[in-house]
Structures are given as structure tokens and as C-alpha cells.
Amino acid sequence: MAEDKIILKKFSKEGKEAGQVEVSSEVFGIEPNVHVLHLAVRRELANGRAGTACSKTRAEVRGGGKKPWKQKGTGRARAGSIRSPLWVGGGVTFGPKPRDYSFNLPRKVRALAMRSSLSAAQGKFKVLDDFSFLTGPKTKDVATLLSALGVAEKKVLILADYKTTENQFIYLAARNLPGVKLCLPHNLSAKDLLDADAVIASNNAIQEINERYASYV
């Protein structure tokens, strides 16, 4: 049986441990469902495809209305149109057409995928109270923070509501750093968590995620 609570470590901007955060074991401590994770990632990749590739069939290629030469007597192969798929400049047989690649999953399946990814990524989390220590949109300050937390030169996911006052500078300060991705808590995806080597989250973001997915248990 999993414990009722999972403990995530909280850090200061200097990279030192500064407390703990309790989260539900039903959100951060379940056995990851690999099949559901696969479906969730495949859905995200499929839904991101444009599906705008388009080729013309022989009926759509301009020209080719006249028979190139008579049917018999020339010694050449029979031909009815210069736009045949066998000819250079002709149509494409079974080529791509615009289509929608997206598919959906039930809401509870998507929630299970998120809980599985959160549990699989539990050891990646480093929690901060917030990002109010940033006095301006200075990339150097975020780079210093990443070094202090020991995640410099890694793929880092930052979870914070950067539309609030205390986190207002984190988006502008971190967006130019290579390997760093910022995400609002309610936009978090399983693929984001699985791709990241480390996750830096504000305390409010952790609580929002915990409350959101605990409601599906």
C-alpha cells in the first residue's frame, strides 16, 4: 500500500533545502501505467500534426486532355494522357491529401496518464515557493538559479503561473535559455514530464496540479 502522502523537497534560490511539500500518493505515487502513457504521448504527437500535405491525382494535374499519339501503328506503348502517373509531370497514385490525424481519449484515461507521468517523474521535482526573487526579466538570474539547483545544461521544465504578480518575470527571463521550457500548470502534458530531466515548480503550481488530479481518484 502506498502512503497517504508523498514528500517533495522544497529549495531556496541558493539551491539549499528549505522545507517539504506534501502531495497525494494517488497523484505522485502510483504505479505508472505504461500503455496509457503511450496512448497519451501518441495522442499529443498526432494532434500536433498539421495534416496539410497534398499531392495531385492525374485528374487534377493541368493538361493531358489530348491523346499523345494514336493507339496503334506507331510501335510505341499505348498512352492516353501525358499526365499518367507513369509519366514525368504526371499525377501521383495514392498520394497524401489533407487530413486530420487527431484522436481523443476519455477524460479519465487522460487523467490516469497524467498521474502516471507525475509518479514516474516524482524524483525530478524541485519545488520553490515562487519566483518573486526575480527583480526583472534577466536571463542571467535564471541561469544562476539552474546552476544552484544542479540542473544547468539539462532539459528543464519550469511549472509556474507566470501571469501572476510573484512570477511575472520568469517567462521573459527563462525563454531564451536552451533546453528550458515553461508551462502553465493547467497546460501540463505527459510528454512534457517524460521529456524533462528536471522539473522546477512553484509551490502554487504543485498544489494546483495535486488538487486537479486528486479529484479523479
XYZ file of N, CA, C and O in Angstrom:
868
model
N 0.826 -1.199 0.000
C 0.000 0.000 0.000
C 0.864 1.254 0.000
O 1.836 1.354 0.739
N 0.490 2.199 -0.836
C 1.230 3.455 -0.864
C 0.816 4.306 0.323
O -0.310 4.224 0.827
N 1.711 5.102 0.806
C 1.403 6.017 1.895
C 0.425 7.072 1.411
O 0.259 7.323 0.218
N -0.258 7.714 2.378
C -1.247 8.730 2.027
C -0.594 9.954 1.411
O -1.213 10.650 0.611
N 0.643 10.229 1.779
C 1.308 11.435 1.298
C 2.676 11.114 0.707
O 3.359 10.187 1.136
N 3.047 11.882 -0.282
C 4.386 11.827 -0.868
C 5.068 13.150 -0.552
O 4.444 14.214 -0.614
N 6.334 13.091 -0.208
C 7.081 14.299 0.156
C 7.957 14.741 -1.007
O 8.766 13.970 -1.524
N 7.785 15.994 -1.428
C 8.664 16.614 -2.419
C 9.526 17.642 -1.705
O 9.046 18.366 -0.824
N 10.792 17.712 -2.084
C 11.703 18.642 -1.424
C 11.531 20.054 -1.960
O 11.365 20.263 -3.160
N 11.575 21.008 -1.042
C 11.489 22.414 -1.410
C 12.888 23.030 -1.289
O 13.650 22.701 -0.370
N 13.218 23.920 -2.228
C 14.553 24.518 -2.260
C 14.453 26.041 -2.250
O 13.442 26.622 -2.648
N 15.541 26.660 -1.796
C 15.660 28.118 -1.870
C 16.315 28.491 -3.196
O 16.786 27.624 -3.933
N 16.382 29.778 -3.487
C 17.006 30.216 -4.738
C 18.503 29.939 -4.751
O 19.130 29.938 -5.816
N 19.090 29.694 -3.559
C 20.515 29.359 -3.475
C 20.756 27.867 -3.691
O 21.895 27.404 -3.657
N 19.693 27.099 -3.875
C 19.835 25.670 -4.116
C 19.887 24.827 -2.857
O 20.167 23.628 -2.923
N 19.575 25.415 -1.701
C 19.599 24.675 -0.439
C 18.192 24.216 -0.082
O 17.208 24.888 -0.401
N 18.120 23.061 0.587
C 16.808 22.552 1.001
C 16.163 23.525 1.974
O 16.792 24.011 2.918
N 14.873 23.798 1.728
C 14.181 24.806 2.541
C 12.803 24.326 2.978
O 11.887 25.121 3.159
N 12.658 23.015 3.137
C 11.375 22.504 3.601
C 10.872 21.373 2.730
O 11.602 20.807 1.902
N 9.616 21.045 2.933
C 8.986 19.944 2.218
C 7.582 20.324 1.774
O 6.959 21.226 2.333
N 7.120 19.625 0.769
C 5.747 19.805 0.286
C 5.092 18.433 0.251
O 5.643 17.483 -0.300
N 3.914 18.339 0.869
C 3.172 17.082 0.875
C 2.194 17.053 -0.287
O 1.462 18.017 -0.521
N 2.206 15.950 -1.036
C 1.270 15.768 -2.146
C 0.649 14.383 -2.025
O 1.163 13.512 -1.329
N -0.448 14.186 -2.720
C -1.179 12.928 -2.629
C -0.423 11.783 -3.302
O 0.126 11.934 -4.402
N -0.411 10.640 -2.638
C 0.230 9.454 -3.229
C -0.576 8.921 -4.397
O -0.060 8.186 -5.238
N -1.852 9.288 -4.482
C -2.682 8.857 -5.605
C -2.383 9.648 -6.872
O -2.834 9.294 -7.953
N -1.645 10.742 -6.719
C -1.269 11.570 -7.869
C 0.212 11.398 -8.193
O 0.596 11.256 -9.355
N 1.052 11.384 -7.171
C 2.501 11.344 -7.365
C 3.134 10.006 -6.969
O 4.347 9.861 -7.070
N 2.319 9.026 -6.554
C 2.915 7.797 -6.048
C 2.288 6.515 -6.550
O 2.422 5.474 -5.901
N 1.633 6.550 -7.713
C 1.022 5.325 -8.231
C 2.011 4.576 -9.119
O 3.044 5.122 -9.522
N 1.681 3.331 -9.439
C 2.478 2.563 -10.392
C 2.143 3.068 -11.795
O 0.988 2.980 -12.234
N 3.111 3.631 -12.531
C 2.805 4.195 -13.851
C 2.218 3.159 -14.804
O 2.708 2.033 -14.890
N 1.165 3.546 -15.498
C 0.539 2.684 -16.498
C 1.197 2.976 -17.846
O 0.913 3.991 -18.483
N 2.079 2.101 -18.269
C 2.899 2.341 -19.458
C 2.032 2.435 -20.719
O 2.265 3.272 -21.591
N 1.037 1.574 -20.823
C 0.182 1.582 -22.019
C -0.575 2.903 -22.140
O -0.655 3.486 -23.233
N -1.119 3.378 -21.037
C -1.860 4.640 -21.060
C -0.921 5.807 -21.355
O -1.290 6.746 -22.085
N 0.295 5.764 -20.828
C 1.282 6.791 -21.140
C 1.588 6.813 -22.635
O 1.694 7.881 -23.253
N 1.735 5.632 -23.215
C 1.984 5.533 -24.654
C 0.847 6.173 -25.448
O 1.074 6.938 -26.390
N -0.387 5.877 -25.064
C -1.544 6.443 -25.760
C -1.580 7.967 -25.633
O -1.876 8.673 -26.601
N -1.258 8.469 -24.436
C -1.314 9.910 -24.207
C -0.265 10.649 -25.035
O -0.548 11.701 -25.624
N 0.950 10.102 -25.087
C 2.011 10.741 -25.868
C 1.695 10.655 -27.360
O 1.878 11.616 -28.114
N 1.193 9.506 -27.795
C 0.835 9.352 -29.206
C -0.286 10.315 -29.590
O -0.277 10.886 -30.687
N -1.228 10.508 -28.697
C -2.326 11.459 -28.954
C -1.792 12.882 -29.096
O -2.181 13.624 -30.006
N -0.879 13.271 -28.202
C -0.329 14.627 -28.272
C 0.453 14.849 -29.568
O 0.329 15.895 -30.213
N 1.248 13.865 -29.964
C 2.013 13.991 -31.203
C 1.093 14.034 -32.421
O 1.301 14.816 -33.352
N 0.058 13.180 -32.408
C -0.874 13.136 -33.535
C -1.677 14.427 -33.642
O -1.896 14.950 -34.744
N -2.108 14.957 -32.494
C -2.905 16.180 -32.509
C -2.087 17.402 -32.922
O -2.643 18.429 -33.306
N -0.770 17.281 -32.850
C 0.086 18.391 -33.257
C 0.439 18.382 -34.737
O 1.061 19.318 -35.236
N 0.049 17.322 -35.449
C 0.375 17.235 -36.873
C -0.532 18.155 -37.678
O -1.734 18.257 -37.434
N 0.047 18.817 -38.663
C -0.730 19.759 -39.480
C -1.665 19.017 -40.430
O -2.799 19.433 -40.659
N -1.198 17.925 -41.015
C -2.031 17.162 -41.932
C -2.363 17.909 -43.207
O -3.412 17.700 -43.815
N -1.457 18.807 -43.638
C -1.742 19.644 -44.809
C -1.011 19.193 -46.066
O -1.075 19.877 -47.093
N -0.298 18.067 -46.016
C 0.396 17.570 -47.208
C -0.634 17.238 -48.284
O -1.681 16.654 -48.008
N -0.336 17.631 -49.516
C -1.313 17.419 -50.584
C -0.592 17.170 -51.908
O 0.340 17.896 -52.263
N -1.023 16.148 -52.626
C -0.498 15.877 -53.964
C -1.678 15.787 -54.926
O -2.815 15.531 -54.514
N -1.412 15.970 -56.218
C -2.471 15.955 -57.222
C -2.572 14.584 -57.894
O -1.561 13.955 -58.199
N -3.785 14.159 -58.121
C -4.013 12.944 -58.888
C -3.946 13.297 -60.380
O -3.837 14.473 -60.754
N -4.040 12.301 -61.251
C -3.959 12.559 -62.687
C -5.134 13.427 -63.155
O -5.033 14.120 -64.174
N -6.240 13.406 -62.409
C -7.395 14.214 -62.780
C -7.195 15.682 -62.428
O -7.877 16.555 -62.971
N -6.263 15.967 -61.510
C -6.080 17.341 -61.032
C -4.891 18.049 -61.672
O -4.781 19.269 -61.585
N -3.973 17.294 -62.291
C -2.801 17.909 -62.916
C -3.229 18.624 -64.194
O -4.037 18.108 -64.979
N -2.691 19.811 -64.400
C -3.075 20.610 -65.564
C -2.593 19.940 -66.859
O -1.469 19.448 -66.941
N -3.431 19.963 -67.883
C -3.066 19.429 -69.194
C -3.378 17.951 -69.327
O -3.975 17.318 -68.453
N -2.960 17.399 -70.465
C -3.125 15.963 -70.679
C -4.461 15.563 -71.248
O -4.806 14.376 -71.257
N -5.214 16.508 -71.764
C -6.520 16.155 -72.298
C -6.459 15.455 -73.647
O -7.345 14.675 -74.005
N -5.426 15.705 -74.399
C -5.294 15.131 -75.739
C -4.474 13.841 -75.689
O -3.475 13.748 -74.993
N -4.916 12.864 -76.472
C -4.162 11.618 -76.569
C -2.839 11.907 -77.275
O -2.824 12.518 -78.355
N -1.681 11.524 -76.670
C -0.371 11.893 -77.229
C -0.149 11.395 -78.657
O 0.426 12.102 -79.491
N -0.532 10.184 -78.964
C -0.413 9.619 -80.316
C -1.499 8.560 -80.497
O -2.145 8.148 -79.528
N -1.678 8.149 -81.699
C -2.764 7.199 -81.974
C -2.495 5.866 -81.290
O -1.347 5.546 -80.935
N -3.548 5.106 -81.130
C -3.471 3.876 -80.340
C -2.555 2.843 -80.985
O -1.784 2.184 -80.282
N -2.650 2.692 -82.317
C -1.914 1.609 -82.981
C -1.036 2.158 -84.112
O -1.241 3.263 -84.593
N -0.056 1.362 -84.485
C 0.711 1.645 -85.677
C 1.977 2.437 -85.481
O 2.776 2.562 -86.400
N 2.231 2.941 -84.275
C 3.446 3.741 -84.073
C 4.608 2.906 -83.549
O 5.753 3.335 -83.570
N 4.313 1.729 -83.013
C 5.362 0.912 -82.401
C 5.637 1.319 -80.953
O 6.458 0.704 -80.288
N 4.959 2.349 -80.492
C 5.175 2.818 -79.117
C 4.097 2.248 -78.196
O 3.054 1.750 -78.649
N 4.366 2.326 -76.917
C 3.391 1.831 -75.944
C 2.130 2.689 -75.997
O 2.174 3.873 -76.331
N 1.009 2.057 -75.671
C -0.244 2.780 -75.667
C -0.224 3.887 -74.609
O 0.283 3.694 -73.506
N -0.741 5.038 -74.925
C -0.779 6.160 -73.988
C -2.048 6.961 -74.225
O -2.392 7.251 -75.375
N -2.729 7.321 -73.149
C -3.958 8.089 -73.282
C -3.816 9.506 -72.789
O -4.635 10.371 -73.110
N -2.766 9.773 -71.971
C -2.596 11.115 -71.410
C -1.146 11.309 -70.986
O -0.493 10.364 -70.516
N -0.654 12.520 -71.161
C 0.716 12.812 -70.704
C 0.752 13.051 -69.202
O 1.823 13.271 -68.632
N -0.411 13.021 -68.552
C -0.465 13.217 -67.098
C -0.675 11.907 -66.341
O -1.076 11.892 -65.190
N -0.402 10.798 -67.001
C -0.453 9.499 -66.341
C 0.580 9.454 -65.212
O 1.656 10.060 -65.319
N 0.312 8.760 -64.120
C 1.297 8.621 -63.038
C 2.615 8.000 -63.498
O 3.633 8.129 -62.809
N 2.615 7.353 -64.655
C 3.847 6.744 -65.168
C 4.760 7.768 -65.828
O 5.935 7.495 -66.066
N 4.226 8.932 -66.112
C 4.981 9.966 -66.825
C 5.532 11.009 -65.851
O 4.924 11.313 -64.828
N 6.693 11.571 -66.259
C 7.234 12.701 -65.502
C 6.274 13.876 -65.640
O 5.858 14.217 -66.750
N 5.924 14.494 -64.520
C 4.966 15.590 -64.551
C 3.537 15.114 -64.439
O 2.604 15.926 -64.469
N 3.355 13.803 -64.293
C 2.012 13.257 -64.171
C 1.498 13.316 -62.742
O 2.144 13.858 -61.837
N 0.329 12.759 -62.548
C -0.271 12.747 -61.214
C 0.418 11.754 -60.292
O 1.314 11.012 -60.695
N 0.001 11.757 -59.034
C 0.568 10.863 -58.021
C -0.490 9.840 -57.637
O -1.646 10.180 -57.365
N -0.093 8.572 -57.639
C -1.002 7.499 -57.253
C -1.015 7.339 -55.733
O 0.037 7.172 -55.123
N -2.176 7.393 -55.150
C -2.350 7.209 -53.697
C -1.475 8.176 -52.892
O -0.918 7.817 -51.844
N -1.310 9.397 -53.371
C -0.516 10.389 -52.646
C -1.273 10.972 -51.466
O -2.471 10.719 -51.288
N -0.577 11.763 -50.637
C -1.229 12.332 -49.449
C -2.253 13.402 -49.813
O -2.094 14.126 -50.792
N -3.294 13.477 -48.995
C -4.314 14.502 -49.103
C -4.522 15.117 -47.716
O -4.269 14.453 -46.705
N -4.966 16.365 -47.646
C -5.200 16.966 -46.314
C -6.120 16.100 -45.464
O -7.162 15.634 -45.946
N -5.694 15.881 -44.216
C -6.488 15.037 -43.320
C -6.230 15.430 -41.877
O -5.249 16.121 -41.558
N -7.104 14.991 -41.014
C -6.992 15.267 -39.586
C -6.459 14.016 -38.896
O -7.112 12.973 -38.905
N -5.264 14.118 -38.303
C -4.647 12.974 -37.637
C -5.077 12.842 -36.177
O -4.757 11.856 -35.518
N -5.752 13.835 -35.659
C -6.033 13.872 -34.222
C -7.014 12.784 -33.803
O -7.847 12.325 -34.594
N -6.879 12.361 -32.555
C -7.857 11.463 -31.955
C -7.964 11.809 -30.481
O -7.112 12.518 -29.929
N -9.015 11.361 -29.855
C -9.265 11.741 -28.465
C -9.188 10.521 -27.559
O -9.273 9.371 -28.022
N -9.023 10.784 -26.271
C -9.051 9.751 -25.247
C -10.065 10.161 -24.184
O -10.280 11.355 -23.963
N -10.688 9.206 -23.509
C -11.603 9.560 -22.421
C -10.903 10.399 -21.351
O -9.699 10.252 -21.119
N -11.683 11.259 -20.717
C -11.111 12.182 -19.733
C -10.393 11.445 -18.601
O -9.316 11.849 -18.165
N -10.961 10.345 -18.127
C -10.339 9.610 -17.030
C -9.050 8.925 -17.472
O -8.123 8.755 -16.671
N -8.983 8.533 -18.736
C -7.748 7.935 -19.266
C -6.656 8.992 -19.338
O -5.491 8.736 -18.989
N -7.011 10.199 -19.777
C -6.026 11.290 -19.821
C -5.542 11.634 -18.414
O -4.353 11.909 -18.198
N -6.457 11.616 -17.454
C -6.073 11.901 -16.068
C -5.147 10.821 -15.528
O -4.171 11.113 -14.816
N -5.432 9.554 -15.859
C -4.556 8.461 -15.423
C -3.169 8.596 -16.040
O -2.145 8.340 -15.384
N -3.113 9.031 -17.293
C -1.819 9.246 -17.948
C -1.033 10.334 -17.235
O 0.184 10.212 -17.044
N -1.717 11.408 -16.817
C -1.023 12.488 -16.107
C -0.536 12.010 -14.746
O 0.594 12.308 -14.337
N -1.371 11.269 -14.026
C -0.955 10.758 -12.721
C 0.202 9.780 -12.864
O 1.124 9.753 -12.038
N 0.192 8.996 -13.943
C 1.297 8.063 -14.195
C 2.587 8.804 -14.493
O 3.664 8.444 -13.997
N 2.499 9.874 -15.308
C 3.698 10.637 -15.655
C 4.219 11.421 -14.453
O 5.431 11.542 -14.258
N 3.310 11.947 -13.629
C 3.732 12.655 -12.415
C 4.434 11.699 -11.452
O 5.433 12.054 -10.817
N 3.925 10.481 -11.352
C 4.547 9.483 -10.474
C 5.911 9.053 -11.010
O 6.874 8.900 -10.246
N 5.989 8.876 -12.346
C 7.262 8.477 -12.951
C 8.307 9.575 -12.821
O 9.511 9.298 -12.739
N 7.854 10.830 -12.800
C 8.776 11.973 -12.738
C 8.932 12.527 -11.333
O 9.522 13.593 -11.157
N 8.446 11.810 -10.345
C 8.463 12.327 -8.972
C 9.845 12.764 -8.520
O 10.022 13.801 -7.891
N 10.865 11.987 -8.871
C 12.228 12.310 -8.442
C 12.848 13.490 -9.157
O 13.924 13.965 -8.766
N 12.186 13.997 -10.205
C 12.718 15.131 -10.966
C 12.314 16.480 -10.369
O 12.874 17.506 -10.738
N 11.340 16.475 -9.462
C 10.760 17.732 -8.993
C 11.645 18.461 -7.983
O 12.184 17.856 -7.065
N 11.782 19.751 -8.207
C 12.412 20.655 -7.261
C 11.445 21.829 -7.084
O 11.139 22.541 -8.038
N 10.941 22.000 -5.867
C 9.884 22.975 -5.608
C 10.464 24.245 -4.999
O 11.335 24.195 -4.121
N 10.009 25.394 -5.490
C 10.341 26.700 -4.920
C 9.045 27.351 -4.456
O 7.968 27.050 -4.981
N 9.142 28.247 -3.478
C 7.943 28.963 -3.034
C 7.314 29.695 -4.207
O 6.131 29.576 -4.481
N 8.134 30.493 -4.885
C 7.700 31.196 -6.101
C 8.952 31.800 -6.741
O 10.077 31.523 -6.321
N 8.739 32.646 -7.753
C 9.863 33.270 -8.447
C 9.876 34.785 -8.224
O 10.319 35.545 -9.073
N 9.397 35.190 -7.036
C 9.336 36.623 -6.725
C 10.714 37.238 -6.504
O 10.861 38.457 -6.498
N 11.754 36.396 -6.343
C 13.107 36.922 -6.152
C 13.676 37.521 -7.441
O 14.697 38.208 -7.425
N 13.030 37.248 -8.578
C 13.463 37.850 -9.841
C 12.995 39.300 -9.873
O 11.792 39.578 -9.819
N 13.940 40.210 -9.953
C 13.602 41.644 -9.923
C 13.374 42.214 -11.321
O 13.043 43.381 -11.469
N 13.585 41.396 -12.320
C 13.381 41.840 -13.700
C 13.551 40.668 -14.644
O 13.934 39.566 -14.229
N 13.278 40.860 -15.922
C 13.417 39.778 -16.907
C 14.872 39.533 -17.286
O 15.296 39.787 -18.419
N 15.649 39.041 -16.324
C 17.081 38.845 -16.531
C 17.395 37.354 -16.667
O 17.260 36.585 -15.713
N 17.823 36.951 -17.851
C 18.141 35.556 -18.117
C 19.272 35.059 -17.221
O 19.284 33.901 -16.800
N 20.204 35.952 -16.901
C 21.343 35.580 -16.065
C 20.887 35.077 -14.692
O 21.468 34.136 -14.132
N 19.831 35.686 -14.142
C 19.350 35.275 -12.822
C 18.776 33.857 -12.852
O 18.972 33.079 -11.913
N 18.079 33.506 -13.916
C 17.531 32.149 -14.023
C 18.658 31.148 -14.262
O 18.633 30.034 -13.736
N 19.653 31.536 -15.058
C 20.799 30.657 -15.286
C 21.525 30.380 -13.971
O 21.972 29.246 -13.718
N 21.628 31.393 -13.128
C 22.246 31.220 -11.803
C 21.425 30.270 -10.944
O 21.968 29.419 -10.230
N 20.106 30.400 -11.013
C 19.218 29.506 -10.261
C 19.385 28.058 -10.713
O 19.483 27.149 -9.884
N 19.447 27.831 -12.015
C 19.605 26.469 -12.535
C 20.924 25.857 -12.078
O 21.000 24.672 -11.741
N 21.971 26.679 -12.064
C 23.281 26.191 -11.588
C 23.225 25.835 -10.110
O 23.775 24.812 -9.681
N 22.547 26.679 -9.323
C 22.437 26.429 -7.884
C 21.656 25.149 -7.598
O 21.956 24.423 -6.644
N 20.686 24.845 -8.442
C 19.881 23.636 -8.254
C 20.511 22.406 -8.899
O 19.990 21.300 -8.781
N 21.626 22.607 -9.596
C 22.344 21.490 -10.205
C 21.697 20.936 -11.454
O 21.880 19.757 -11.782
N 20.949 21.777 -12.168
C 20.269 21.304 -13.381
C 20.677 22.103 -14.614
O 19.993 22.069 -15.635
N 21.796 22.827 -14.515
C 22.278 23.573 -15.674
C 22.659 22.591 -16.780
O 23.102 21.470 -16.518
N 22.458 23.013 -18.030
C 22.765 22.211 -19.213
C 21.936 20.923 -19.280
O 22.330 19.945 -19.904
N 20.779 20.915 -18.638
C 19.853 19.803 -18.731
C 18.537 20.289 -19.332
O 18.294 21.493 -19.446
N 17.698 19.347 -19.728
C 16.369 19.710 -20.214
C 15.488 19.970 -18.996
O 15.187 19.051 -18.221
N 15.101 21.232 -18.831
C 14.387 21.649 -17.626
C 12.986 22.123 -17.987
O 12.801 22.889 -18.938
N 12.013 21.668 -17.236
C 10.636 22.137 -17.364
C 10.318 23.002 -16.152
O 10.488 22.569 -15.010
N 9.899 24.239 -16.401
C 9.528 25.153 -15.320
C 8.005 25.253 -15.281
O 7.368 25.643 -16.260
N 7.443 24.899 -14.130
C 5.990 24.949 -13.946
C 5.654 26.119 -13.032
O 6.028 26.129 -11.858
N 4.965 27.090 -13.574
C 4.577 28.262 -12.777
C 3.519 29.045 -13.528
O 3.500 29.063 -14.765
N 2.648 29.682 -12.779
C 1.668 30.582 -13.389
C 2.341 31.933 -13.555
O 2.337 32.768 -12.651
N 2.978 32.125 -14.731
C 3.756 33.342 -14.957
C 2.869 34.550 -15.253
O 3.370 35.630 -15.568
N 1.572 34.399 -15.115
C 0.669 35.534 -15.277
C 0.357 36.206 -13.943
O -0.296 37.245 -13.901
N 0.834 35.609 -12.853
C 0.627 36.207 -11.532
C 1.759 37.181 -11.218
O 2.825 37.151 -11.830
N 1.533 38.029 -10.234
C 2.494 39.078 -9.888
C 3.822 38.508 -9.413
O 4.891 38.968 -9.817
N 3.774 37.487 -8.554
C 5.019 36.957 -7.979
C 5.875 36.222 -9.007
O 7.075 36.062 -8.810
N 5.269 35.780 -10.103
C 6.024 35.050 -11.121
C 6.103 35.803 -12.443
O 6.384 35.212 -13.490
N 5.893 37.112 -12.402
C 5.721 37.880 -13.635
C 6.960 37.922 -14.529
O 6.834 38.119 -15.747
N 8.146 37.719 -13.963
C 9.366 37.847 -14.772
C 9.930 36.508 -15.246
O 10.851 36.490 -16.059
N 9.407 35.399 -14.740
C 10.035 34.113 -15.034
C 9.940 33.764 -16.519
O 10.870 33.200 -17.098
N 8.844 34.110 -17.178
C 8.687 33.753 -18.589
C 9.714 34.471 -19.455
O 10.426 33.848 -20.249
N 9.816 35.778 -19.303
C 10.758 36.553 -20.116
C 12.204 36.222 -19.763
O 13.081 36.253 -20.622
N 12.450 35.888 -18.497
C 13.818 35.633 -18.053
C 14.329 34.263 -18.490
O 15.535 34.072 -18.645
N 13.427 33.303 -18.703
C 13.863 31.926 -18.966
C 13.669 31.472 -20.400
O 14.230 30.452 -20.802
N 12.902 32.215 -21.196
C 12.521 31.685 -22.505
C 13.683 31.558 -23.491
O 13.592 30.802 -24.451
N 14.773 32.303 -23.267
C 15.900 32.238 -24.204
C 16.952 31.206 -23.800
O 17.934 31.011 -24.529
N 16.766 30.557 -22.672
C 17.745 29.564 -22.236
C 17.541 28.260 -23.006
O 16.421 27.743 -23.075
N 18.604 27.710 -23.594
C 18.454 26.446 -24.342
C 18.080 25.297 -23.412
O 18.617 25.170 -22.312
N 17.148 24.476 -23.853
C 16.755 23.316 -23.068
C 15.749 23.592 -21.983
O 15.364 22.683 -21.242
N 15.314 24.855 -21.871
C 14.348 25.222 -20.825
C 12.985 25.465 -21.452
O 12.864 26.184 -22.434
N 11.964 24.844 -20.886
C 10.590 25.034 -21.354
C 9.723 25.494 -20.197
O 9.841 24.973 -19.083
N 8.876 26.477 -20.455
C 7.962 26.965 -19.435
C 6.549 26.493 -19.745
O 6.159 26.411 -20.913
N 5.801 26.199 -18.685
C 4.459 25.662 -18.881
C 3.559 26.099 -17.737
O 3.977 26.110 -16.568
N 2.339 26.483 -18.070
C 1.329 26.759 -17.054
C 0.858 25.441 -16.458
O 0.768 24.430 -17.166
N 0.536 25.406 -15.167
C 0.144 24.134 -14.533
C -1.016 23.431 -15.233
O -1.014 22.210 -15.377
N -2.001 24.196 -15.704
C -3.164 23.558 -16.324
C -2.894 23.132 -17.771
O -3.732 22.489 -18.392
N -1.724 23.493 -18.320
C -1.355 23.063 -19.671
C -0.346 21.918 -19.665
O 0.131 21.509 -20.722
N -0.042 21.405 -18.501
C 0.963 20.348 -18.380
C 0.532 19.095 -19.129
O -0.642 18.715 -19.120
N 1.489 18.451 -19.810
C 1.202 17.219 -20.529
C 2.164 16.121 -20.098
O 3.249 16.389 -19.566
N 1.762 14.885 -20.360
C 2.610 13.741 -20.015
C 3.926 13.790 -20.777
O 4.985 13.462 -20.241
N 3.882 14.214 -22.029
C 5.090 14.277 -22.851
C 6.096 15.272 -22.266
O 7.301 15.014 -22.254
N 5.605 16.424 -21.778
C 6.492 17.414 -21.168
C 7.253 16.814 -19.988
O 8.464 17.030 -19.832
N 6.542 16.082 -19.148
C 7.172 15.495 -17.963
C 8.172 14.408 -18.326
O 9.247 14.315 -17.737
N 7.826 13.593 -19.299
C 8.718 12.494 -19.682
C 9.962 13.005 -20.405
O 11.032 12.405 -20.303
N 9.829 14.120 -21.129
C 10.963 14.679 -21.869
C 11.979 15.356 -20.951
O 13.168 15.397 -21.253
N 11.506 15.928 -19.845
C 12.367 16.754 -18.994
C 13.307 15.911 -18.137
O 12.966 14.805 -17.698
N 14.515 16.458 -17.924
C 15.453 15.840 -16.986
C 15.205 16.329 -15.567
O 15.537 15.645 -14.596
N 14.640 17.537 -15.446
C 14.336 18.121 -14.140
C 13.114 19.013 -14.275
O 12.872 19.594 -15.335
N 12.334 19.095 -13.200
C 11.126 19.937 -13.184
C 11.229 20.895 -12.008
O 11.322 20.461 -10.853
N 11.252 22.190 -12.313
C 11.258 23.222 -11.274
C 9.860 23.815 -11.212
O 9.357 24.350 -12.208
N 9.212 23.700 -10.066
C 7.823 24.124 -9.944
C 7.631 25.051 -8.752
O 8.278 24.887 -7.716
N 6.745 26.015 -8.914
C 6.367 26.856 -7.780
C 5.442 26.051 -6.874
O 4.793 25.095 -7.307
N 5.366 26.450 -5.631
C 4.524 25.745 -4.669
C 3.057 25.766 -5.096
O 2.341 24.760 -5.003
N 2.605 26.913 -5.591
C 1.212 27.026 -6.036
C 0.920 26.097 -7.221
O -0.172 25.534 -7.325
N 1.891 25.959 -8.113
C 1.706 25.070 -9.268
C 1.552 23.622 -8.814
O 0.702 22.882 -9.326
N 2.374 23.205 -7.842
C 2.290 21.843 -7.315
C 0.923 21.607 -6.671
O 0.279 20.568 -6.889
N 0.456 22.576 -5.879
C -0.837 22.420 -5.214
C -1.979 22.363 -6.225
O -2.926 21.585 -6.072
N -1.885 23.175 -7.270
C -2.926 23.172 -8.298
C -2.977 21.827 -9.025
O -4.063 21.270 -9.248
N -1.810 21.301 -9.378
C -1.751 20.005 -10.056
C -2.250 18.896 -9.141
O -3.009 18.006 -9.558
N -1.849 18.947 -7.875
C -2.260 17.927 -6.910
C -3.780 17.906 -6.747
O -4.411 16.845 -6.762
N -4.382 19.094 -6.607
C -5.832 19.181 -6.427
C -6.582 18.766 -7.692
O -7.616 18.094 -7.630
N -6.048 19.161 -8.841
C -6.717 18.865 -10.114
C -6.845 17.357 -10.339
O -7.914 16.845 -10.689
N -5.746 16.610 -10.146
C -5.761 15.183 -10.485
C -6.165 14.283 -9.323
O -6.519 13.122 -9.545
N -6.155 14.816 -8.099
C -6.668 14.051 -6.976
C -8.177 13.888 -7.083
O -8.762 12.918 -6.559
N -8.823 14.802 -7.782
C -10.285 14.752 -7.936
C -10.727 13.605 -8.836
O -11.912 13.252 -8.859
N -9.787 12.989 -9.589
C -10.137 11.887 -10.483
C -10.000 10.523 -9.811
O -10.326 9.503 -10.413
N -9.469 10.521 -8.594
C -9.247 9.261 -7.902
C -10.586 8.692 -7.411
O -11.386 9.421 -6.837
